[in-house]
């Protein structure tokens, strides 16, 4: 095996069985305070010969072969277990493939992952792409079932799919994530700014929160704060980190918050 293009189903299954997969966690921050509010779990595959294989390559392959079902189950279990060790005010966001949503027992699997890890449903957010809308009634029922569990559901890469916006009339999402392609275009002029503003308006009218992804510069962050994104994610705020590193980071932030809450803002002087 010398080329990524030659990887197949057997390699993915071997990676899963041999522990060659891991999750990295990228911080998501509050646009208002800059504090971390949660982290997105992102799959990493370290191949013994090829080194790092990108999810953009192997996730579509796993979707074609059906291996995404056991792979996705591993991601969900691992992310929930890891997040259960974090302080309680952080959520974990897990990417879910449209193929997983076609499994009739998917909501039950999510419920089992929560039970096994002890993570509360409110701390889990599942990220779906517009591709799920091709899944028809099965996908729609799954989304309803997931929200009934108390899990939140985000629409990832909003605006990059081929679907019409009509689905928003029938489907409830808790959040949209604006794709980084729109953010990159911000510096190029007013069209992108207008599109991003319109996405915020849509989200606002449908009661959905907005996360802007792929923020790399202070200028981008400033523009998105002005437009009104609730949360920001991107290399400017943090790259995806290994599990242990992100757990330490979150514990450190929580300790810092407690210290700030305990210490008085200004020492009061005794009246003369
Ligand atoms: P996504 O869910 O939209 O995840 C965001 C991607 O953008 C991640 O790439 C992240 O590392 C990258 N990113 C974040 N901030 C920046 C930035 O400031 N600049 C740039 N240039 N990139 C940034 P990654 O980890 O390579 O993942 C790519 C895609 O693969 C994900 O896009 C998601 O669609 C898919 N994926 C990753 N993990 C999983 C998984 O566990 N399950 C499924 N079904 N798909 C996954
Ligand atoms: Mg995502
Ligand atoms: Mg995305």
Tab-separated table of C-alpha atoms and ligand atoms in Angstrom:
chain	number	residue	atom	x	y	z
A	1	UNK	CA	0.000	0.000	0.000
A	2	UNK	CA	1.709	3.172	-1.111
A	3	UNK	CA	-1.169	5.421	-2.198
A	4	UNK	CA	-4.120	6.867	-0.343
A	5	UNK	CA	-6.213	6.194	-3.490
A	6	UNK	CA	-5.714	2.441	-3.001
A	7	UNK	CA	-7.250	2.357	0.468
A	8	UNK	CA	-10.423	0.310	0.733
A	9	UNK	CA	-12.994	-1.125	3.085
A	10	UNK	CA	-10.577	-3.719	4.536
A	11	UNK	CA	-8.143	-0.930	5.523
A	12	UNK	CA	-10.874	1.030	7.302
A	13	UNK	CA	-12.004	-2.079	9.181
A	14	UNK	CA	-8.398	-2.869	10.124
A	15	UNK	CA	-7.859	0.714	11.332
A	16	UNK	CA	-10.927	0.425	13.557
A	17	UNK	CA	-9.889	-2.987	14.906
A	18	UNK	CA	-6.236	-2.024	15.462
A	19	UNK	CA	-6.839	1.305	17.210
A	20	UNK	CA	-5.366	3.442	14.382
A	21	UNK	CA	-8.256	5.923	14.664
A	22	UNK	CA	-8.504	8.720	17.160
A	23	UNK	CA	-10.541	11.839	17.726
A	24	UNK	CA	-9.200	15.378	17.834
A	25	UNK	CA	-11.315	18.086	19.465
A	26	UNK	CA	-11.512	21.613	18.110
A	27	UNK	CA	-12.660	24.377	20.488
A	28	UNK	CA	-15.756	26.437	19.688
A	29	UNK	CA	-15.895	29.800	21.449
A	30	UNK	CA	-18.522	32.328	22.460
A	31	UNK	CA	-18.342	35.297	20.076
A	32	UNK	CA	-19.139	37.640	22.969
A	33	UNK	CA	-16.581	36.472	25.545
A	34	UNK	CA	-14.091	34.292	23.663
A	35	UNK	CA	-14.645	31.534	26.251
A	36	UNK	CA	-14.822	27.940	25.001
A	37	UNK	CA	-18.397	26.615	24.979
A	38	UNK	CA	-17.757	23.193	23.467
A	39	UNK	CA	-15.601	21.192	21.082
A	40	UNK	CA	-16.152	19.423	17.768
A	41	UNK	CA	-14.875	15.838	17.573
A	42	UNK	CA	-12.967	15.222	14.331
A	43	UNK	CA	-11.792	11.807	13.134
A	44	UNK	CA	-8.080	11.187	12.669
A	45	UNK	CA	-6.542	8.101	11.026
A	46	UNK	CA	-2.858	7.381	11.416
A	47	UNK	CA	-1.991	4.760	8.781
A	48	UNK	CA	1.193	2.739	9.555
A	49	UNK	CA	2.679	3.409	6.077
A	50	UNK	CA	0.801	6.392	4.649
A	51	UNK	CA	0.770	8.454	7.854
A	52	UNK	CA	-2.166	10.806	8.386
A	53	UNK	CA	-5.121	10.099	6.088
A	54	UNK	CA	-7.580	13.001	5.840
A	55	UNK	CA	-11.271	12.549	6.746
A	56	UNK	CA	-12.126	14.320	3.471
A	57	UNK	CA	-10.691	11.223	1.796
A	58	UNK	CA	-11.771	8.313	3.988
A	59	UNK	CA	-15.194	9.478	5.257
A	60	UNK	CA	-16.698	9.506	1.703
A	61	UNK	CA	-15.051	6.107	1.106
A	62	UNK	CA	-16.545	4.725	4.340
A	63	UNK	CA	-19.936	6.127	3.295
A	64	UNK	CA	-19.746	4.289	-0.018
A	65	UNK	CA	-18.743	0.974	1.570
A	66	UNK	CA	-21.110	1.241	4.549
A	67	UNK	CA	-18.178	1.161	7.010
A	68	UNK	CA	-19.316	4.578	8.239
A	69	UNK	CA	-21.943	2.794	10.377
A	70	UNK	CA	-19.458	1.022	12.741
A	71	UNK	CA	-17.001	3.922	12.344
A	72	UNK	CA	-19.669	6.471	13.299
A	73	UNK	CA	-20.766	4.320	16.259
A	74	UNK	CA	-17.153	4.278	17.498
A	75	UNK	CA	-16.927	8.081	17.095
A	76	UNK	CA	-20.148	8.615	19.024
A	77	UNK	CA	-19.163	6.291	21.901
A	78	UNK	CA	-15.632	7.701	22.130
A	79	UNK	CA	-16.703	11.359	21.988
A	80	UNK	CA	-19.431	10.851	24.624
A	81	UNK	CA	-17.011	9.032	26.951
A	82	UNK	CA	-14.380	11.748	26.527
A	83	UNK	CA	-16.871	14.600	27.032
A	84	UNK	CA	-18.186	12.954	30.199
A	85	UNK	CA	-14.727	13.640	31.741
A	86	UNK	CA	-14.953	17.388	30.936
A	87	UNK	CA	-16.354	19.966	33.344
A	88	UNK	CA	-20.129	20.064	32.963
A	89	UNK	CA	-20.541	23.324	31.073
A	90	UNK	CA	-19.045	22.127	27.773
A	91	UNK	CA	-20.848	20.319	24.957
A	92	UNK	CA	-19.376	17.944	22.416
A	93	UNK	CA	-20.318	18.173	18.730
A	94	UNK	CA	-20.221	14.966	16.701
A	95	UNK	CA	-20.441	14.738	12.902
A	96	UNK	CA	-23.009	12.240	11.667
A	97	UNK	CA	-23.180	10.918	8.131
A	98	UNK	CA	-26.511	10.736	6.239
A	99	UNK	CA	-25.819	6.992	5.915
A	100	UNK	CA	-25.902	6.577	9.710
A	101	UNK	CA	-29.234	8.362	9.855
A	102	UNK	CA	-30.726	5.740	7.532
A	103	UNK	CA	-30.149	3.067	10.200
A	104	UNK	CA	-33.564	2.606	11.860
A	105	UNK	CA	-31.991	2.228	15.312
A	106	UNK	CA	-29.817	5.366	15.108
A	107	UNK	CA	-31.667	7.375	17.816
A	108	UNK	CA	-31.564	4.275	20.058
A	109	UNK	CA	-27.811	4.029	19.476
A	110	UNK	CA	-27.379	7.644	20.497
A	111	UNK	CA	-29.447	7.023	23.638
A	112	UNK	CA	-27.239	3.990	24.428
A	113	UNK	CA	-24.026	6.043	23.961
A	114	UNK	CA	-25.381	8.654	26.402
A	115	UNK	CA	-26.386	6.012	28.947
A	116	UNK	CA	-23.061	4.169	28.736
A	117	UNK	CA	-20.982	7.352	29.122
A	118	UNK	CA	-23.188	9.157	31.627
A	119	UNK	CA	-23.180	12.279	29.415
A	120	UNK	CA	-26.424	14.272	29.608
A	121	UNK	CA	-28.297	14.664	26.309
A	122	UNK	CA	-28.108	18.468	26.534
A	123	UNK	CA	-24.309	18.268	26.207
A	124	UNK	CA	-24.399	16.404	22.895
A	125	UNK	CA	-24.854	18.152	19.554
A	126	UNK	CA	-25.021	16.159	16.348
A	127	UNK	CA	-23.835	17.847	13.137
A	128	UNK	CA	-25.672	16.815	9.986
A	129	UNK	CA	-25.109	18.096	6.478
A	130	UNK	CA	-27.789	18.969	3.923
A	131	UNK	CA	-27.123	15.501	2.451
A	132	UNK	CA	-29.444	14.068	5.119
A	133	UNK	CA	-32.371	15.669	3.328
A	134	UNK	CA	-31.963	13.127	0.538
A	135	UNK	CA	-32.841	10.489	3.145
A	136	UNK	CA	-36.567	11.311	3.055
A	137	UNK	CA	-38.957	10.225	5.781
A	138	UNK	CA	-36.447	7.943	7.541
A	139	UNK	CA	-34.026	10.829	8.064
A	140	UNK	CA	-36.799	13.193	9.142
A	141	UNK	CA	-38.064	10.694	11.726
A	142	UNK	CA	-34.533	10.167	12.998
A	143	UNK	CA	-34.055	13.913	13.502
A	144	UNK	CA	-37.359	14.119	15.381
A	145	UNK	CA	-36.323	11.124	17.511
A	146	UNK	CA	-32.954	12.681	18.304
A	147	UNK	CA	-34.452	15.990	19.375
A	148	UNK	CA	-36.950	14.109	21.541
A	149	UNK	CA	-33.971	12.652	23.416
A	150	UNK	CA	-32.874	16.203	24.255
A	151	UNK	CA	-29.869	16.107	21.940
A	152	UNK	CA	-29.346	19.212	19.787
A	153	UNK	CA	-29.030	19.004	16.044
A	154	UNK	CA	-26.938	21.369	13.927
A	155	UNK	CA	-26.913	21.811	10.168
A	156	UNK	CA	-23.233	21.724	9.180
A	157	UNK	CA	-21.751	23.437	6.095
A	158	UNK	CA	-24.977	25.446	5.744
A	159	UNK	CA	-25.467	26.849	2.272
A	160	UNK	CA	-23.066	24.505	0.472
A	161	UNK	CA	-25.493	21.674	-0.383
A	162	UNK	CA	-27.799	21.387	-3.348
A	163	UNK	CA	-31.055	21.354	-1.412
A	164	UNK	CA	-33.729	24.011	-1.604
A	165	UNK	CA	-34.325	26.052	1.528
A	166	UNK	CA	-37.890	24.722	1.670
A	167	UNK	CA	-36.852	21.967	4.075
A	168	UNK	CA	-36.518	24.566	6.821
A	169	UNK	CA	-40.324	24.777	6.899
A	170	UNK	CA	-40.661	21.135	7.942
A	171	UNK	CA	-37.496	20.419	9.854
A	172	UNK	CA	-36.276	21.811	13.132
A	173	UNK	CA	-32.580	22.401	13.697
A	174	UNK	CA	-31.092	23.999	16.785
A	175	UNK	CA	-28.174	25.585	14.986
A	176	UNK	CA	-26.611	26.280	11.620
A	177	UNK	CA	-22.877	26.219	11.001
A	178	UNK	CA	-21.792	28.621	8.284
A	179	UNK	CA	-19.200	26.975	6.075
A	180	UNK	CA	-15.698	28.386	5.909
A	181	UNK	CA	-15.964	28.972	2.156
A	182	UNK	CA	-18.286	31.928	2.933
A	183	UNK	CA	-15.895	33.222	5.594
A	184	UNK	CA	-12.909	33.055	3.213
A	185	UNK	CA	-14.820	35.135	0.678
A	186	UNK	CA	-15.536	37.880	3.248
A	187	UNK	CA	-12.381	39.808	2.388
A	188	UNK	CA	-13.332	39.731	-1.300
A	189	UNK	CA	-16.289	42.043	-0.934
A	190	UNK	CA	-19.901	42.765	-0.178
A	191	UNK	CA	-21.582	39.735	-1.777
A	192	UNK	CA	-20.288	37.304	0.814
A	193	UNK	CA	-21.049	39.707	3.655
A	194	UNK	CA	-24.618	39.980	2.384
A	195	UNK	CA	-24.974	36.190	2.109
A	196	UNK	CA	-23.673	35.683	5.644
A	197	UNK	CA	-26.007	38.378	6.962
A	198	UNK	CA	-28.952	36.701	5.210
A	199	UNK	CA	-28.032	33.334	6.750
A	200	UNK	CA	-28.090	34.978	10.184
A	201	UNK	CA	-31.511	36.494	9.437
A	202	UNK	CA	-32.866	33.090	8.398
A	203	UNK	CA	-31.416	31.464	11.536
A	204	UNK	CA	-32.845	34.215	13.718
A	205	UNK	CA	-36.363	33.860	12.259
A	206	UNK	CA	-36.284	30.075	12.636
A	207	UNK	CA	-34.962	30.224	16.216
A	208	UNK	CA	-31.595	28.669	15.342
A	209	UNK	CA	-28.220	29.673	16.793
A	210	UNK	CA	-25.299	30.399	14.450
A	211	UNK	CA	-21.711	29.137	14.570
A	212	UNK	CA	-19.315	30.514	11.973
A	213	UNK	CA	-16.588	27.995	11.044
A	214	UNK	CA	-13.069	28.327	9.712
A	215	UNK	CA	-12.199	31.704	11.260
A	216	UNK	CA	-8.501	32.330	10.668
A	217	UNK	CA	-8.038	36.087	11.122
A	218	UNK	CA	-8.983	38.774	13.638
A	219	UNK	CA	-10.674	40.689	10.813
A	220	UNK	CA	-12.983	37.763	10.044
A	221	UNK	CA	-13.799	37.363	13.755
A	222	UNK	CA	-14.602	41.068	14.075
A	223	UNK	CA	-16.918	41.037	11.023
A	224	UNK	CA	-18.773	37.950	12.287
A	225	UNK	CA	-19.227	39.455	15.740
A	226	UNK	CA	-20.680	42.564	14.068
A	227	UNK	CA	-23.023	40.463	11.947
A	228	UNK	CA	-24.144	38.593	15.077
A	229	UNK	CA	-22.736	35.035	15.137
A	230	UNK	CA	-23.227	33.510	18.585
A	231	UNK	CA	-20.217	31.205	18.335
A	232	UNK	CA	-16.990	31.089	16.370
A	233	UNK	CA	-14.703	28.197	15.431
A	234	UNK	CA	-11.432	28.187	13.533
A	235	UNK	CA	-7.661	28.073	13.687
A	236	UNK	CA	-7.650	31.610	15.162
A	237	UNK	CA	-9.187	30.204	18.364
A	238	UNK	CA	-7.665	26.746	18.368
A	239	UNK	CA	-6.692	23.813	16.167
A	240	UNK	CA	-8.100	20.340	16.766
A	241	UNK	CA	-6.323	18.900	19.832
A	242	UNK	CA	-5.839	15.365	21.168
A	243	UNK	CA	-8.327	14.242	23.846
A	244	UNK	CA	-6.045	14.653	26.878
A	245	UNK	CA	-4.916	18.148	25.799
A	246	UNK	CA	-8.459	19.406	25.337
A	247	UNK	CA	-9.570	17.980	28.692
A	248	UNK	CA	-6.725	19.893	30.433
A	249	UNK	CA	-7.615	23.061	28.515
A	250	UNK	CA	-11.290	22.885	29.545
A	251	UNK	CA	-10.427	22.137	33.186
A	252	UNK	CA	-8.015	25.083	33.190
A	253	UNK	CA	-10.689	27.420	31.752
A	254	UNK	CA	-13.192	26.263	34.375
A	255	UNK	CA	-10.665	26.811	37.204
A	256	UNK	CA	-9.983	30.302	35.797
A	257	UNK	CA	-13.711	31.128	35.734
A	258	UNK	CA	-14.119	29.975	39.351
A	259	UNK	CA	-11.126	32.076	40.447
A	260	UNK	CA	-12.610	35.144	38.713
A	261	UNK	CA	-16.024	34.508	40.295
A	262	UNK	CA	-14.469	34.214	43.796
A	263	UNK	CA	-12.173	37.238	43.666
A	264	UNK	CA	-13.881	40.598	44.368
A	265	UNK	CA	-13.657	43.060	41.444
A	266	UNK	CA	-12.196	45.809	43.579
A	267	UNK	CA	-11.172	45.602	47.211
A	268	UNK	CA	-13.650	47.580	49.274
A	269	UNK	CA	-12.154	50.139	51.675
A	270	UNK	CA	-13.479	50.406	55.165
A	271	UNK	CA	-15.418	53.626	55.731
A	272	UNK	CA	-13.361	56.184	57.663
B	1	LIG	P1	-16.560	19.731	9.240
B	1	LIG	O1	-17.458	18.937	10.098
B	1	LIG	O2	-17.117	20.940	8.573
B	1	LIG	O3	-15.310	20.098	10.165
B	1	LIG	C1	-14.548	21.261	10.056
B	1	LIG	C2	-13.287	21.020	9.270
B	1	LIG	O4	-12.630	22.266	9.041
B	1	LIG	C3	-12.251	20.154	10.007
B	1	LIG	O5	-11.482	19.478	9.008
B	1	LIG	C4	-11.387	21.203	10.700
B	1	LIG	O6	-10.087	20.752	11.038
B	1	LIG	C5	-11.333	22.249	9.603
B	1	LIG	N1	-11.085	23.583	10.141
B	1	LIG	C6	-11.475	24.112	11.313
B	1	LIG	N2	-11.084	25.389	11.449
B	1	LIG	C7	-10.425	25.699	10.309
B	1	LIG	C8	-9.766	26.908	9.833
B	1	LIG	O7	-9.721	27.938	10.496
B	1	LIG	N3	-9.206	26.844	8.593
B	1	LIG	C9	-9.224	25.714	7.837
B	1	LIG	N4	-8.623	25.749	6.653
B	1	LIG	N5	-9.834	24.564	8.246
B	1	LIG	C10	-10.430	24.565	9.479
B	1	LIG	P2	-11.215	17.913	9.076
B	1	LIG	O8	-10.944	17.474	10.474
B	1	LIG	O9	-10.207	17.610	8.020
B	1	LIG	O10	-12.623	17.303	8.660
B	1	LIG	C11	-13.166	17.491	7.387
B	1	LIG	C12	-14.574	16.973	7.304
B	1	LIG	O11	-14.595	15.541	7.464
B	1	LIG	C13	-15.500	17.500	8.403
B	1	LIG	O12	-15.930	18.807	8.064
B	1	LIG	C14	-16.601	16.455	8.359
B	1	LIG	O13	-17.477	16.699	7.277
B	1	LIG	C15	-15.814	15.189	8.062
B	1	LIG	N6	-15.592	14.482	9.333
B	1	LIG	C16	-14.605	14.627	10.240
B	1	LIG	N7	-14.779	13.789	11.300
B	1	LIG	C17	-15.932	13.104	11.037
B	1	LIG	C18	-16.673	12.086	11.755
B	1	LIG	O14	-16.362	11.675	12.891
B	1	LIG	N8	-17.802	11.607	11.129
B	1	LIG	C19	-18.232	12.071	9.919
B	1	LIG	N9	-19.345	11.547	9.385
B	1	LIG	N10	-17.562	13.021	9.230
B	1	LIG	C20	-16.441	13.539	9.790
B	2	LIG	MG1	-18.766	19.452	11.519
B	3	LIG	MG1	-18.531	22.243	8.524
